Amino acid sequence: MDGLSGDDAEVRLDHVSYAVARDSFVSTVQRIGSALGAGFVDGGVHPRFGTRNFLLPLSGGTYVEVVTTLDHPAADRAPFGQAVARRAAEGGGWLGWVVSVDDIAPVETRLGRTSTDGHRVRPDGFDLRWKQIGLLELMEDPQLPYFLQWLIPSQERPSAEPRTSTTIRGVSIAGDADSIAEFLGEPADHPLDQIDVTWVEDDEPGLVSVEFATAHGPVTI
């Protein structure tokens, strides 16, 4: 698998996603918000994916997403809805990590298919729009991230207005460092700038935990 060279795209952590069942959605949002010292905001629904989310914008240009499925046929058809439903059925937890690029075209070329358009309307009426690709790889190999390109100005993105001084300090991933580095086109010893990546042993591959730096010290979820 050919990686992305530095000339093709700048890869950076956009957000981390935590998936839960509908009956534990609100309590999970409250629990994680309490641990990180700030309340989440209602992100709205993803009509094409059959999901909805709450978001916590953090300092450092990233955010946390807690997502669940809707009682809607799209949740059974769309890869993202399927991924959320599967993680929720396993008891809930970290669904994955998402990296953003300025131009998703090189990723489309490498994966041999076009990206999927996504959008959701915020409570204030603004239509957030993006392209994403890589959910199929995530479903087959949960250690891998998926890619996102925002189609809106940077000041309108979910991470634009932090609600807390909390930042993501690092992520722990069960998987193969070389495989992820090749997928991202980044060095295995530091696949993400400004974010520490720790490789851990676990029965299942994927995002195991996220370490946050809060005003009251480190918090790991």
Short mmCIF file of C-alpha atoms in Angstrom, two decimals, residues 59-151:
data_model
loop_
_atom_site.label_atom_id
_atom_site.label_comp_id
_atom_site.label_asym_id
_atom_site.label_seq_id
_atom_site.Cartn_x
_atom_site.Cartn_y
_atom_site.Cartn_z
CA SER A 59 -7.71 23.48 22.82
CA GLY A 60 -5.14 22.59 20.21
CA GLY A 61 -7.51 22.28 17.27
CA THR A 62 -9.11 18.92 18.07
CA TYR A 63 -12.38 17.73 19.56
CA VAL A 64 -14.09 14.74 21.12
CA GLU A 65 -17.18 13.26 19.52
CA VAL A 66 -19.68 11.00 21.28
CA VAL A 67 -21.88 9.39 18.66
CA THR A 68 -24.82 7.01 18.54
CA THR A 69 -27.15 5.64 15.89
CA LEU A 70 -30.63 6.85 15.07
CA ASP A 71 -33.61 4.58 14.58
CA HIS A 72 -33.30 5.17 10.85
CA PRO A 73 -32.60 2.94 7.81
CA ALA A 74 -29.47 4.94 6.95
CA ALA A 75 -27.78 3.56 10.08
CA ASP A 76 -27.97 0.08 8.54
CA ARG A 77 -26.79 1.15 5.08
CA ALA A 78 -24.01 3.67 5.59
CA PRO A 79 -20.55 2.39 6.62
CA PHE A 80 -20.28 4.99 9.39
CA GLY A 81 -23.66 4.03 10.82
CA GLN A 82 -22.67 0.37 10.65
CA ALA A 83 -19.37 1.06 12.42
CA VAL A 84 -21.11 2.99 15.21
CA ALA A 85 -23.75 0.29 15.63
CA ARG A 86 -21.14 -2.45 15.81
CA ARG A 87 -19.05 -0.65 18.44
CA ALA A 88 -22.18 0.11 20.47
CA ALA A 89 -23.22 -3.55 20.31
CA GLU A 90 -19.81 -4.48 21.74
CA GLY A 91 -20.56 -2.38 24.82
CA GLY A 92 -19.48 1.01 23.52
CA GLY A 93 -16.10 2.71 23.62
CA TRP A 94 -13.60 4.38 21.35
CA LEU A 95 -14.66 3.96 17.74
CA GLY A 96 -11.53 5.43 16.24
CA TRP A 97 -9.39 8.41 15.43
CA VAL A 98 -9.90 10.74 12.51
CA VAL A 99 -7.23 12.62 10.60
CA SER A 100 -7.89 15.64 8.40
CA VAL A 101 -6.22 16.61 5.16
CA ASP A 102 -6.47 19.73 3.03
CA ASP A 103 -6.97 17.70 -0.14
CA ILE A 104 -8.58 14.28 -0.04
CA ALA A 105 -8.02 13.57 -3.76
CA PRO A 106 -4.66 11.76 -3.27
CA VAL A 107 -6.31 9.50 -0.70
CA GLU A 108 -9.13 8.72 -3.13
CA THR A 109 -6.56 7.83 -5.78
CA ARG A 110 -4.66 5.55 -3.43
CA LEU A 111 -7.76 3.75 -2.16
CA GLY A 112 -9.25 3.51 -5.61
CA ARG A 113 -12.65 5.05 -4.91
CA THR A 114 -14.29 8.38 -4.27
CA SER A 115 -14.96 9.85 -0.86
CA THR A 116 -18.39 10.16 0.70
CA ASP A 117 -20.06 13.52 1.22
CA GLY A 118 -21.19 14.22 4.76
CA HIS A 119 -23.11 17.05 6.35
CA ARG A 120 -25.07 17.98 9.41
CA VAL A 121 -26.97 21.12 10.29
CA ARG A 122 -25.99 22.76 13.56
CA PRO A 123 -28.71 24.03 15.90
CA ASP A 124 -27.90 27.56 14.68
CA GLY A 125 -28.74 26.49 11.12
CA PHE A 126 -25.20 26.38 9.70
CA ASP A 127 -24.64 23.41 7.38
CA LEU A 128 -21.37 21.66 8.19
CA ARG A 129 -20.04 19.88 5.08
CA TRP A 130 -17.11 17.54 4.56
CA LYS A 131 -15.79 14.58 2.58
CA GLN A 132 -14.62 11.39 4.25
CA ILE A 133 -13.03 8.14 3.21
CA GLY A 134 -11.54 5.12 4.97
CA LEU A 135 -14.52 3.78 6.93
CA LEU A 136 -14.34 0.49 5.05
CA GLU A 137 -10.71 0.07 6.10
CA LEU A 138 -11.59 1.01 9.69
CA MET A 139 -14.31 -1.64 9.79
CA GLU A 140 -11.88 -4.27 8.52
CA ASP A 141 -8.94 -3.10 10.63
CA PRO A 142 -9.97 -0.94 13.63
CA GLN A 143 -6.43 0.30 14.26
CA LEU A 144 -6.60 2.48 11.15
CA PRO A 145 -7.97 6.03 11.13
CA TYR A 146 -10.22 7.43 8.47
CA PHE A 147 -9.64 10.61 6.49
CA LEU A 148 -11.69 13.79 6.43
CA GLN A 149 -11.55 17.00 4.39
CA TRP A 150 -13.61 19.90 5.65
CA LEU A 151 -15.47 21.90 3.00
#
